[in-house]
């Protein structure tokens, strides 16, 4: 798949990430799954492999849903594309959270509001699971599944830091590539 590069206008990048920002609920992986669906599958701006590389980079730097948006924008139009994508993605959240914060601080003691907030937790969990299942379907081979399951176990049961897990995986991949290079 060819990356479309400068053929994607800044206006199209802005509109796309504004819509993702408005509709991307659930945070983290739920938003990443939406970004992947729109940018890789619907618009074909990047290949799945390119997107996964951007996601891996974004994992190292904090808010990876924002980083994924910025990566796509940078891939399409350089720094200005990344800036436009990031701004458009953040703008709806900023406005919505500002408005909801105003309402929350004014009405936070209402039992109806408390019930509504508690009811959203299962939806968020379901969105994260859908994203995980969708990405899991693309994993092929025993080694990637072993790494995924080991990573899950280390994070879930031993509270190993995500950055440490990514660093260990990168070291494993480098060592494996070096080993294959020496023995071929």
Tab-separated table of N, CA and C in Angstrom:
chain	number	residue	atom	x	y	z
A	1	UNK	N	0.848	-1.183	0.000
A	1	UNK	CA	0.000	0.000	0.000
A	1	UNK	C	0.886	1.237	0.000
A	2	UNK	N	0.549	2.165	-0.809
A	2	UNK	CA	1.309	3.410	-0.919
A	2	UNK	C	0.735	4.448	0.037
A	3	UNK	N	1.606	5.109	0.781
A	3	UNK	CA	1.158	6.192	1.641
A	3	UNK	C	0.808	7.385	0.762
A	4	UNK	N	-0.318	8.004	1.045
A	4	UNK	CA	-0.829	9.059	0.175
A	4	UNK	C	-0.090	10.379	0.314
A	5	UNK	N	0.615	10.589	1.400
A	5	UNK	CA	1.476	11.751	1.570
A	5	UNK	C	0.795	13.081	1.359
A	6	UNK	N	1.415	13.955	0.545
A	6	UNK	CA	0.940	15.322	0.368
A	6	UNK	C	-0.383	15.419	-0.372
A	7	UNK	N	-0.899	14.333	-0.898
A	7	UNK	CA	-2.181	14.387	-1.587
A	7	UNK	C	-3.341	14.543	-0.610
A	8	UNK	N	-3.120	14.324	0.685
A	8	UNK	CA	-4.167	14.513	1.694
A	8	UNK	C	-4.055	15.951	2.191
A	9	UNK	N	-5.144	16.708	2.067
A	9	UNK	CA	-5.105	18.111	2.466
A	9	UNK	C	-5.117	18.241	3.988
A	10	UNK	N	-4.618	19.377	4.450
A	10	UNK	CA	-4.662	19.649	5.889
A	10	UNK	C	-6.104	19.748	6.365
A	11	UNK	N	-6.987	20.268	5.499
A	11	UNK	CA	-8.406	20.338	5.847
A	11	UNK	C	-8.997	18.948	6.056
A	12	UNK	N	-8.630	17.995	5.204
A	12	UNK	CA	-9.116	16.615	5.348
A	12	UNK	C	-8.563	15.976	6.625
A	13	UNK	N	-7.298	16.233	6.906
A	13	UNK	CA	-6.712	15.727	8.159
A	13	UNK	C	-7.464	16.316	9.342
A	14	UNK	N	-7.705	17.627	9.321
A	14	UNK	CA	-8.420	18.286	10.415
A	14	UNK	C	-9.810	17.684	10.590
A	15	UNK	N	-10.569	17.587	9.493
A	15	UNK	CA	-11.938	17.038	9.568
A	15	UNK	C	-11.944	15.605	10.098
A	16	UNK	N	-11.035	14.798	9.605
A	16	UNK	CA	-10.992	13.391	10.017
A	16	UNK	C	-10.717	13.271	11.508
A	17	UNK	N	-9.715	13.982	11.996
A	17	UNK	CA	-9.361	13.841	13.404
A	17	UNK	C	-10.319	14.589	14.325
A	18	UNK	N	-11.002	15.601	13.800
A	18	UNK	CA	-12.058	16.238	14.579
A	18	UNK	C	-13.199	15.240	14.795
A	19	UNK	N	-13.570	14.525	13.746
A	19	UNK	CA	-14.627	13.509	13.865
A	19	UNK	C	-14.185	12.388	14.803
A	20	UNK	N	-12.940	11.959	14.695
A	20	UNK	CA	-12.432	10.934	15.610
A	20	UNK	C	-12.459	11.460	17.040
A	21	UNK	N	-12.083	12.712	17.225
A	21	UNK	CA	-12.116	13.316	18.551
A	21	UNK	C	-13.510	13.394	19.130
A	22	UNK	N	-14.511	13.650	18.280
A	22	UNK	CA	-15.900	13.743	18.735
A	22	UNK	C	-16.477	12.364	19.032
A	23	UNK	N	-16.160	11.395	18.198
A	23	UNK	CA	-16.792	10.074	18.319
A	23	UNK	C	-15.954	9.052	19.065
A	24	UNK	N	-14.704	9.344	19.352
A	24	UNK	CA	-13.796	8.374	19.962
A	24	UNK	C	-13.904	8.329	21.467
A	25	UNK	N	-14.869	7.567	21.971
A	25	UNK	CA	-15.053	7.441	23.414
A	25	UNK	C	-14.356	6.196	23.928
A	26	UNK	N	-13.988	6.215	25.181
A	26	UNK	CA	-13.386	5.052	25.818
A	26	UNK	C	-11.911	5.228	26.084
A	27	UNK	N	-11.289	6.198	25.449
A	27	UNK	CA	-9.884	6.464	25.686
A	27	UNK	C	-8.989	5.356	25.171
A	28	UNK	N	-7.689	5.602	25.257
A	28	UNK	CA	-6.673	4.603	24.968
A	28	UNK	C	-6.940	3.746	23.755
A	29	UNK	N	-7.017	2.445	23.989
A	29	UNK	CA	-7.114	1.481	22.900
A	29	UNK	C	-8.421	1.603	22.117
A	30	UNK	N	-9.484	2.034	22.755
A	30	UNK	CA	-10.741	2.205	22.021
A	30	UNK	C	-10.577	3.277	20.946
A	31	UNK	N	-9.898	4.361	21.262
A	31	UNK	CA	-9.660	5.424	20.286
A	31	UNK	C	-8.655	4.961	19.241
A	32	UNK	N	-7.632	4.245	19.668
A	32	UNK	CA	-6.637	3.737	18.725
A	32	UNK	C	-7.304	2.831	17.693
A	33	UNK	N	-8.232	1.987	18.144
A	33	UNK	CA	-8.950	1.108	17.210
A	33	UNK	C	-9.754	1.928	16.209
A	34	UNK	N	-10.349	3.015	16.652
A	34	UNK	CA	-11.095	3.897	15.752
A	34	UNK	C	-10.154	4.570	14.753
A	35	UNK	N	-9.018	5.068	15.240
A	35	UNK	CA	-8.032	5.698	14.355
A	35	UNK	C	-7.566	4.687	13.307
A	36	UNK	N	-7.308	3.464	13.745
A	36	UNK	CA	-6.879	2.431	12.803
A	36	UNK	C	-7.964	2.161	11.758
A	37	UNK	N	-9.204	2.008	12.194
A	37	UNK	CA	-10.288	1.710	11.252
A	37	UNK	C	-10.418	2.819	10.208
A	38	UNK	N	-10.400	4.062	10.677
A	38	UNK	CA	-10.596	5.195	9.760
A	38	UNK	C	-9.386	5.391	8.852
A	39	UNK	N	-8.198	5.444	9.435
A	39	UNK	CA	-7.004	5.837	8.673
A	39	UNK	C	-6.377	4.701	7.869
A	40	UNK	N	-6.507	3.466	8.374
A	40	UNK	CA	-5.913	2.325	7.667
A	40	UNK	C	-6.927	1.664	6.741
A	41	UNK	N	-8.115	1.361	7.269
A	41	UNK	CA	-9.082	0.588	6.496
A	41	UNK	C	-9.979	1.462	5.612
A	42	UNK	N	-10.574	2.512	6.182
A	42	UNK	CA	-11.510	3.331	5.413
A	42	UNK	C	-10.795	4.242	4.404
A	43	UNK	N	-9.832	5.021	4.867
A	43	UNK	CA	-9.175	6.006	4.004
A	43	UNK	C	-7.910	5.468	3.340
A	44	UNK	N	-7.374	4.367	3.873
A	44	UNK	CA	-6.151	3.743	3.345
A	44	UNK	C	-4.985	4.726	3.262
A	45	UNK	N	-4.854	5.557	4.298
A	45	UNK	CA	-3.751	6.504	4.351
A	45	UNK	C	-2.441	5.828	4.725
A	46	UNK	N	-2.514	4.760	5.494
A	46	UNK	CA	-1.336	4.020	5.941
A	46	UNK	C	-1.627	2.532	5.837
A	47	UNK	N	-0.569	1.744	5.787
A	47	UNK	CA	-0.740	0.298	5.878
A	47	UNK	C	-0.904	-0.077	7.349
A	48	UNK	N	-1.402	-1.283	7.593
A	48	UNK	CA	-1.546	-1.753	8.979
A	48	UNK	C	-0.178	-1.778	9.664
A	49	UNK	N	0.838	-2.198	8.936
A	49	UNK	CA	2.188	-2.278	9.508
A	49	UNK	C	2.703	-0.891	9.896
A	50	UNK	N	2.507	0.095	9.026
A	50	UNK	CA	2.927	1.465	9.349
A	50	UNK	C	2.204	1.966	10.594
A	51	UNK	N	0.899	1.705	10.656
A	51	UNK	CA	0.122	2.149	11.808
A	51	UNK	C	0.618	1.482	13.089
A	52	UNK	N	0.904	0.196	13.031
A	52	UNK	CA	1.378	-0.516	14.227
A	52	UNK	C	2.743	0.008	14.680
A	53	UNK	N	3.588	0.404	13.730
A	53	UNK	CA	4.862	1.022	14.104
A	53	UNK	C	4.620	2.340	14.834
A	54	UNK	N	3.704	3.146	14.312
A	54	UNK	CA	3.358	4.405	14.980
A	54	UNK	C	2.773	4.174	16.355
A	55	UNK	N	1.942	3.147	16.490
A	55	UNK	CA	1.366	2.806	17.790
A	55	UNK	C	2.463	2.391	18.765
A	56	UNK	N	3.426	1.612	18.281
A	56	UNK	CA	4.535	1.196	19.148
A	56	UNK	C	5.340	2.404	19.617
A	57	UNK	N	5.616	3.342	18.705
A	57	UNK	CA	6.328	4.565	19.105
A	57	UNK	C	5.518	5.336	20.135
A	58	UNK	N	4.229	5.448	19.888
A	58	UNK	CA	3.349	6.200	20.780
A	58	UNK	C	3.265	5.618	22.173
A	59	UNK	N	3.445	4.318	22.302
A	59	UNK	CA	3.388	3.665	23.613
A	59	UNK	C	4.493	4.187	24.531
A	60	UNK	N	5.625	4.527	23.959
A	60	UNK	CA	6.762	4.984	24.762
A	60	UNK	C	6.549	6.381	25.332
A	61	UNK	N	5.672	7.159	24.711
A	61	UNK	CA	5.627	8.588	24.998
A	61	UNK	C	4.408	9.072	25.767
A	62	UNK	N	3.616	8.203	26.326
A	62	UNK	CA	2.494	8.676	27.128
A	62	UNK	C	1.148	8.435	26.488
A	63	UNK	N	0.374	9.493	26.236
A	63	UNK	CA	-1.007	9.325	25.764
A	63	UNK	C	-1.036	8.785	24.334
A	64	UNK	N	-1.053	7.455	24.199
A	64	UNK	CA	-0.821	6.847	22.895
A	64	UNK	C	-1.946	7.047	21.892
A	65	UNK	N	-3.170	7.340	22.322
A	65	UNK	CA	-4.202	7.637	21.321
A	65	UNK	C	-3.882	8.970	20.637
A	66	UNK	N	-3.483	9.965	21.395
A	66	UNK	CA	-3.058	11.245	20.814
A	66	UNK	C	-1.808	11.047	19.962
A	67	UNK	N	-0.872	10.261	20.461
A	67	UNK	CA	0.364	10.022	19.716
A	67	UNK	C	0.084	9.312	18.394
A	68	UNK	N	-0.883	8.402	18.383
A	68	UNK	CA	-1.237	7.713	17.136
A	68	UNK	C	-1.797	8.695	16.120
A	69	UNK	N	-2.652	9.611	16.573
A	69	UNK	CA	-3.195	10.640	15.683
A	69	UNK	C	-2.078	11.522	15.141
A	70	UNK	N	-1.188	11.934	16.020
A	70	UNK	CA	-0.069	12.791	15.617
A	70	UNK	C	0.822	12.064	14.616
A	71	UNK	N	1.076	10.783	14.857
A	71	UNK	CA	1.898	9.982	13.945
A	71	UNK	C	1.278	9.937	12.546
A	72	UNK	N	-0.024	9.692	12.483
A	72	UNK	CA	-0.693	9.627	11.174
A	72	UNK	C	-0.566	10.974	10.467
A	73	UNK	N	-0.849	12.059	11.183
A	73	UNK	CA	-0.729	13.386	10.578
A	73	UNK	C	0.678	13.683	10.092
A	74	UNK	N	1.678	13.313	10.900
A	74	UNK	CA	3.084	13.521	10.502
A	74	UNK	C	3.442	12.680	9.286
A	75	UNK	N	2.944	11.457	9.245
A	75	UNK	CA	3.223	10.579	8.109
A	75	UNK	C	2.641	11.170	6.829
A	76	UNK	N	1.463	11.776	6.950
A	76	UNK	CA	0.790	12.320	5.763
A	76	UNK	C	1.354	13.658	5.306
A	77	UNK	N	1.661	14.565	6.264
A	77	UNK	CA	2.028	15.935	5.886
A	77	UNK	C	3.143	16.539	6.740
A	78	UNK	N	3.941	15.721	7.402
A	78	UNK	CA	5.047	16.246	8.188
A	78	UNK	C	4.573	16.875	9.499
A	79	UNK	N	5.394	17.764	10.028
A	79	UNK	CA	5.096	18.372	11.333
A	79	UNK	C	3.763	19.108	11.354
A	80	UNK	N	3.470	19.829	10.302
A	80	UNK	CA	2.209	20.580	10.276
A	80	UNK	C	1.024	19.616	10.257
A	81	UNK	N	1.139	18.515	9.548
A	81	UNK	CA	0.074	17.509	9.546
A	81	UNK	C	-0.114	16.896	10.925
A	82	UNK	N	0.993	16.630	11.608
A	82	UNK	CA	0.911	16.096	12.967
A	82	UNK	C	0.273	17.075	13.932
A	83	UNK	N	0.627	18.341	13.784
A	83	UNK	CA	0.061	19.381	14.646
A	83	UNK	C	-1.437	19.541	14.394
A	84	UNK	N	-1.826	19.546	13.134
A	84	UNK	CA	-3.249	19.686	12.787
A	84	UNK	C	-4.032	18.485	13.320
A	85	UNK	N	-3.516	17.281	13.107
A	85	UNK	CA	-4.202	16.074	13.583
A	85	UNK	C	-4.347	16.094	15.102
A	86	UNK	N	-3.282	16.446	15.803
A	86	UNK	CA	-3.321	16.479	17.268
A	86	UNK	C	-4.315	17.530	17.768
A	87	UNK	N	-4.261	18.737	17.193
A	87	UNK	CA	-5.168	19.803	17.609
A	87	UNK	C	-6.627	19.413	17.372
A	88	UNK	N	-6.907	18.885	16.177
A	88	UNK	CA	-8.285	18.508	15.837
A	88	UNK	C	-8.782	17.390	16.742
A	89	UNK	N	-7.903	16.448	17.067
A	89	UNK	CA	-8.294	15.339	17.939
A	89	UNK	C	-8.583	15.813	19.360
A	90	UNK	N	-7.770	16.734	19.856
A	90	UNK	CA	-7.906	17.211	21.239
A	90	UNK	C	-9.057	18.197	21.401
A	91	UNK	N	-9.331	19.007	20.398
A	91	UNK	CA	-10.314	20.081	20.505
A	91	UNK	C	-11.682	19.611	21.029
A	92	UNK	N	-12.305	18.580	20.467
A	92	UNK	CA	-13.612	18.167	21.001
A	92	UNK	C	-13.531	17.712	22.459
A	93	UNK	N	-12.496	16.974	22.800
A	93	UNK	CA	-12.356	16.519	24.189
A	93	UNK	C	-12.212	17.691	25.141
A	94	UNK	N	-11.405	18.668	24.749
A	94	UNK	CA	-11.220	19.843	25.582
A	94	UNK	C	-12.549	20.559	25.819
A	95	UNK	N	-13.298	20.766	24.740
A	95	UNK	CA	-14.578	21.464	24.866
A	95	UNK	C	-15.594	20.642	25.663
A	96	UNK	N	-15.679	19.353	25.392
A	96	UNK	CA	-16.639	18.492	26.096
A	96	UNK	C	-16.288	18.381	27.577
A	97	UNK	N	-15.010	18.141	27.878
A	97	UNK	CA	-14.601	18.010	29.287
A	97	UNK	C	-14.785	19.328	30.026
A	98	UNK	N	-14.503	20.427	29.377
A	98	UNK	CA	-14.718	21.728	30.023
A	98	UNK	C	-16.191	21.923	30.369
A	99	UNK	N	-17.078	21.603	29.421
A	99	UNK	CA	-18.514	21.737	29.647
A	99	UNK	C	-18.995	20.756	30.721
A	100	UNK	N	-18.577	19.498	30.627
A	100	UNK	CA	-18.990	18.498	31.619
A	100	UNK	C	-18.456	18.816	33.013
A	101	UNK	N	-17.259	19.364	33.072
A	101	UNK	CA	-16.709	19.763	34.373
A	101	UNK	C	-17.559	20.852	35.013
A	102	UNK	N	-17.970	21.797	34.206
A	102	UNK	CA	-18.844	22.853	34.702
A	102	UNK	C	-20.134	22.242	35.263
A	103	UNK	N	-20.747	21.337	34.505
A	103	UNK	CA	-21.972	20.676	34.971
A	103	UNK	C	-21.720	19.820	36.210
A	104	UNK	N	-20.612	19.092	36.191
A	104	UNK	CA	-20.311	18.211	37.324
A	104	UNK	C	-20.153	19.015	38.616
A	105	UNK	N	-19.358	20.055	38.572
A	105	UNK	CA	-19.139	20.826	39.793
A	105	UNK	C	-20.410	21.534	40.265
A	106	UNK	N	-21.318	21.781	39.344
A	106	UNK	CA	-22.575	22.412	39.722
A	106	UNK	C	-23.581	21.383	40.259
A	107	UNK	N	-23.584	20.150	39.693
A	107	UNK	CA	-24.632	19.169	40.024
A	107	UNK	C	-24.092	17.823	40.519
A	108	UNK	N	-22.849	17.745	40.975
A	108	UNK	CA	-22.226	16.460	41.298
A	108	UNK	C	-22.912	15.679	42.419
A	109	UNK	N	-23.735	16.298	43.205
A	109	UNK	CA	-24.381	15.587	44.311
A	109	UNK	C	-25.703	14.940	43.922
A	110	UNK	N	-26.159	15.138	42.702
A	110	UNK	CA	-27.416	14.533	42.274
A	110	UNK	C	-27.263	13.018	42.132
A	111	UNK	N	-28.163	12.230	42.739
A	111	UNK	CA	-28.071	10.769	42.634
A	111	UNK	C	-28.174	10.269	41.185
A	112	UNK	N	-28.940	10.975	40.353
A	112	UNK	CA	-29.078	10.567	38.948
A	112	UNK	C	-27.729	10.655	38.219
A	113	UNK	N	-26.980	11.693	38.499
A	113	UNK	CA	-25.675	11.849	37.873
A	113	UNK	C	-24.724	10.761	38.364
A	114	UNK	N	-24.737	10.471	39.648
A	114	UNK	CA	-23.899	9.409	40.196
A	114	UNK	C	-24.204	8.066	39.521
A	115	UNK	N	-25.488	7.759	39.349
A	115	UNK	CA	-25.891	6.504	38.698
A	115	UNK	C	-25.447	6.464	37.243
A	116	UNK	N	-25.616	7.574	36.542
A	116	UNK	CA	-25.225	7.620	35.134
A	116	UNK	C	-23.728	7.390	34.969
A	117	UNK	N	-22.928	7.994	35.830
A	117	UNK	CA	-21.478	7.822	35.744
A	117	UNK	C	-21.067	6.377	36.035
A	118	UNK	N	-21.685	5.754	37.009
A	118	UNK	CA	-21.358	4.360	37.322
A	118	UNK	C	-21.768	3.426	36.182
A	119	UNK	N	-22.815	3.754	35.476
A	119	UNK	CA	-23.293	2.914	34.382
A	119	UNK	C	-22.393	2.908	33.163
A	120	UNK	N	-21.520	3.895	33.033
A	120	UNK	CA	-20.642	3.940	31.858
A	120	UNK	C	-19.435	3.015	31.977
A	121	UNK	N	-19.073	2.590	33.171
A	121	UNK	CA	-17.880	1.752	33.344
A	121	UNK	C	-17.909	0.474	32.501
A	122	UNK	N	-19.002	-0.300	32.493
A	122	UNK	CA	-19.012	-1.510	31.652
A	122	UNK	C	-18.866	-1.214	30.162
A	123	UNK	N	-19.376	-0.084	29.715
A	123	UNK	CA	-19.270	0.278	28.302
A	123	UNK	C	-17.803	0.531	27.947
A	124	UNK	N	-17.097	1.238	28.800
A	124	UNK	CA	-15.682	1.523	28.554
A	124	UNK	C	-14.894	0.221	28.490
A	125	UNK	N	-15.147	-0.682	29.416
A	125	UNK	CA	-14.456	-1.975	29.423
A	125	UNK	C	-14.758	-2.743	28.139
A	126	UNK	N	-16.009	-2.735	27.701
A	126	UNK	CA	-16.385	-3.440	26.470
A	126	UNK	C	-15.671	-2.849	25.254
A	127	UNK	N	-15.565	-1.522	25.179
A	127	UNK	CA	-14.874	-0.889	24.056
A	127	UNK	C	-13.398	-1.277	24.012
A	128	UNK	N	-12.777	-1.349	25.169
A	128	UNK	CA	-11.368	-1.755	25.231
A	128	UNK	C	-11.218	-3.206	24.785
A	129	UNK	N	-12.139	-4.074	25.223
A	129	UNK	CA	-12.090	-5.481	24.812
A	129	UNK	C	-12.286	-5.635	23.304
A	130	UNK	N	-13.200	-4.870	22.732
A	130	UNK	CA	-13.421	-4.934	21.284
A	130	UNK	C	-12.143	-4.544	20.540
A	131	UNK	N	-11.475	-3.494	21.000
A	131	UNK	CA	-10.224	-3.067	20.372
A	131	UNK	C	-9.156	-4.146	20.504
A	132	UNK	N	-9.054	-4.746	21.685
A	132	UNK	CA	-8.050	-5.790	21.908
A	132	UNK	C	-8.319	-7.005	21.022
A	133	UNK	N	-9.566	-7.403	20.922
A	133	UNK	CA	-9.915	-8.552	20.076
A	133	UNK	C	-9.614	-8.254	18.615
A	134	UNK	N	-9.966	-7.060	18.168
A	134	UNK	CA	-9.693	-6.671	16.777
A	134	UNK	C	-8.210	-6.699	16.451
A	135	UNK	N	-7.386	-6.186	17.342
A	135	UNK	CA	-5.943	-6.200	17.106
A	135	UNK	C	-5.390	-7.609	17.274
A	136	UNK	N	-5.955	-8.378	18.201
A	136	UNK	CA	-5.511	-9.748	18.421
A	136	UNK	C	-5.731	-10.634	17.209
A	137	UNK	N	-6.755	-10.366	16.436
A	137	UNK	CA	-7.028	-11.156	15.226
A	137	UNK	C	-5.916	-11.038	14.196
A	138	UNK	N	-5.133	-9.990	14.286
A	138	UNK	CA	-4.060	-9.776	13.322
A	138	UNK	C	-2.749	-10.426	13.755
A	139	UNK	N	-2.711	-10.973	14.965
A	139	UNK	CA	-1.499	-11.634	15.444
A	139	UNK	C	-1.421	-13.017	14.807
A	140	UNK	N	-0.302	-13.311	14.160
A	140	UNK	CA	-0.102	-14.590	13.491
A	140	UNK	C	1.158	-15.252	14.039
A	141	UNK	N	1.078	-16.523	14.344
A	141	UNK	CA	2.247	-17.282	14.773
A	141	UNK	C	2.298	-17.480	16.275
A	142	UNK	N	3.079	-18.458	16.667
A	142	UNK	CA	3.192	-18.839	18.079
A	142	UNK	C	3.978	-17.790	18.871
A	143	UNK	N	5.084	-17.316	18.323
A	143	UNK	CA	5.930	-16.373	19.067
A	143	UNK	C	5.204	-15.082	19.421
A	144	UNK	N	4.514	-14.426	18.477
A	144	UNK	CA	3.796	-13.203	18.858
A	144	UNK	C	2.723	-13.458	19.917
A	145	UNK	N	2.018	-14.594	19.814
A	145	UNK	CA	1.009	-14.909	20.831
A	145	UNK	C	1.658	-15.169	22.183
A	146	UNK	N	2.800	-15.848	22.182
A	146	UNK	CA	3.508	-16.102	23.444
A	146	UNK	C	3.945	-14.788	24.083
A	147	UNK	N	4.446	-13.877	23.262
A	147	UNK	CA	4.862	-12.566	23.778
A	147	UNK	C	3.648	-11.809	24.320
A	148	UNK	N	2.539	-11.835	23.584
A	148	UNK	CA	1.323	-11.136	24.033
A	148	UNK	C	0.828	-11.699	25.365
A	149	UNK	N	0.768	-13.019	25.475
A	149	UNK	CA	0.282	-13.641	26.716
A	149	UNK	C	1.247	-13.414	27.877
A	150	UNK	N	2.538	-13.509	27.615
A	150	UNK	CA	3.528	-13.244	28.665
A	150	UNK	C	3.433	-11.791	29.130
A	151	UNK	N	3.308	-10.867	28.186
A	151	UNK	CA	3.176	-9.453	28.529
A	151	UNK	C	1.929	-9.211	29.368
A	152	UNK	N	0.814	-9.814	28.953
A	152	UNK	CA	-0.416	-9.690	29.721
A	152	UNK	C	-0.213	-10.213	31.143
A	153	UNK	N	0.383	-11.367	31.266
A	153	UNK	CA	0.616	-11.954	32.587
A	153	UNK	C	1.499	-11.081	33.459
A	154	UNK	N	2.592	-10.580	32.888
A	154	UNK	CA	3.498	-9.732	33.665
A	154	UNK	C	2.819	-8.438	34.109
A	155	UNK	N	2.012	-7.866	33.219
A	155	UNK	CA	1.320	-6.619	33.575
A	155	UNK	C	0.188	-6.867	34.562
A	156	UNK	N	-0.615	-7.896	34.313
A	156	UNK	CA	-1.803	-8.137	35.132
A	156	UNK	C	-1.479	-8.701	36.507
A	157	UNK	N	-0.540	-9.622	36.583
A	157	UNK	CA	-0.314	-10.336	37.839
A	157	UNK	C	0.909	-9.859	38.610
A	158	UNK	N	1.850	-9.217	37.921
A	158	UNK	CA	3.072	-8.767	38.597
A	158	UNK	C	3.260	-7.258	38.520
A	159	UNK	N	2.274	-6.544	37.950
A	159	UNK	CA	2.282	-5.087	37.844
A	159	UNK	C	3.574	-4.538	37.240
A	160	UNK	N	4.114	-5.239	36.233
A	160	UNK	CA	5.300	-4.757	35.541
A	160	UNK	C	4.893	-3.547	34.703
A	161	UNK	N	5.672	-2.497	34.784
A	161	UNK	CA	5.429	-1.243	34.090
A	161	UNK	C	5.371	-1.449	32.576
A	162	UNK	N	4.431	-0.763	31.912
A	162	UNK	CA	4.272	-0.873	30.468
A	162	UNK	C	5.513	-0.480	29.696
A	163	UNK	N	6.195	0.572	30.133
A	163	UNK	CA	7.422	0.997	29.461
A	163	UNK	C	8.490	-0.080	29.573
A	164	UNK	N	8.583	-0.709	30.744
A	164	UNK	CA	9.556	-1.797	30.926
A	164	UNK	C	9.222	-2.965	30.004
A	165	UNK	N	7.948	-3.275	29.864
A	165	UNK	CA	7.544	-4.373	28.977
A	165	UNK	C	7.872	-4.058	27.526
A	166	UNK	N	7.638	-2.829	27.104
A	166	UNK	CA	7.975	-2.438	25.740
A	166	UNK	C	9.486	-2.483	25.507
A	167	UNK	N	10.248	-2.025	26.490
A	167	UNK	CA	11.707	-2.059	26.363
A	167	UNK	C	12.201	-3.502	26.282
A	168	UNK	N	11.662	-4.385	27.122
A	168	UNK	CA	12.052	-5.801	27.081
A	168	UNK	C	11.704	-6.432	25.738
A	169	UNK	N	10.538	-6.101	25.223
A	169	UNK	CA	10.130	-6.641	23.924
A	169	UNK	C	11.034	-6.123	22.811
A	170	UNK	N	11.395	-4.857	22.870
A	170	UNK	CA	12.307	-4.296	21.861
A	170	UNK	C	13.661	-4.983	21.935
A	171	UNK	N	14.178	-5.196	23.148
A	171	UNK	CA	15.455	-5.901	23.306
A	171	UNK	C	15.360	-7.328	22.773
A	172	UNK	N	14.263	-8.012	23.077
A	172	UNK	CA	14.045	-9.376	22.578
A	172	UNK	C	14.057	-9.372	21.041
A	173	UNK	N	13.361	-8.440	20.444
A	173	UNK	CA	13.280	-8.385	18.983
A	173	UNK	C	14.635	-8.085	18.354
A	174	UNK	N	15.374	-7.179	18.965
A	174	UNK	CA	16.723	-6.875	18.466
A	174	UNK	C	17.642	-8.080	18.590
A	175	UNK	N	17.595	-8.756	19.738
A	175	UNK	CA	18.432	-9.951	19.944
A	175	UNK	C	18.055	-11.052	18.955
A	176	UNK	N	16.762	-11.250	18.727
A	176	UNK	CA	16.295	-12.267	17.791
A	176	UNK	C	16.774	-11.939	16.373
A	177	UNK	N	16.656	-10.677	15.985
A	177	UNK	CA	17.108	-10.270	14.639
A	177	UNK	C	18.603	-10.460	14.504
A	178	UNK	N	19.352	-10.123	15.531
A	178	UNK	CA	20.828	-10.284	15.519
A	178	UNK	C	21.201	-11.759	15.414
A	179	UNK	N	20.502	-12.615	16.180
A	179	UNK	CA	20.732	-14.039	16.168
A	179	UNK	C	20.479	-14.611	14.766
A	180	UNK	N	19.372	-14.196	14.158
A	180	UNK	CA	19.039	-14.679	12.808
A	180	UNK	C	20.067	-14.205	11.794
A	181	UNK	N	20.550	-12.974	11.969
A	181	UNK	CA	21.534	-12.416	11.051
A	181	UNK	C	22.847	-13.192	11.139
A	182	UNK	N	23.272	-13.535	12.344
A	182	UNK	CA	24.538	-14.264	12.553
A	182	UNK	C	24.430	-15.691	12.036
A	183	UNK	N	23.275	-16.300	12.153
A	183	UNK	CA	23.120	-17.708	11.808
A	183	UNK	C	22.561	-17.927	10.403
A	184	UNK	N	22.522	-16.902	9.598
A	184	UNK	CA	22.049	-17.089	8.217
A	184	UNK	C	23.051	-16.623	7.251
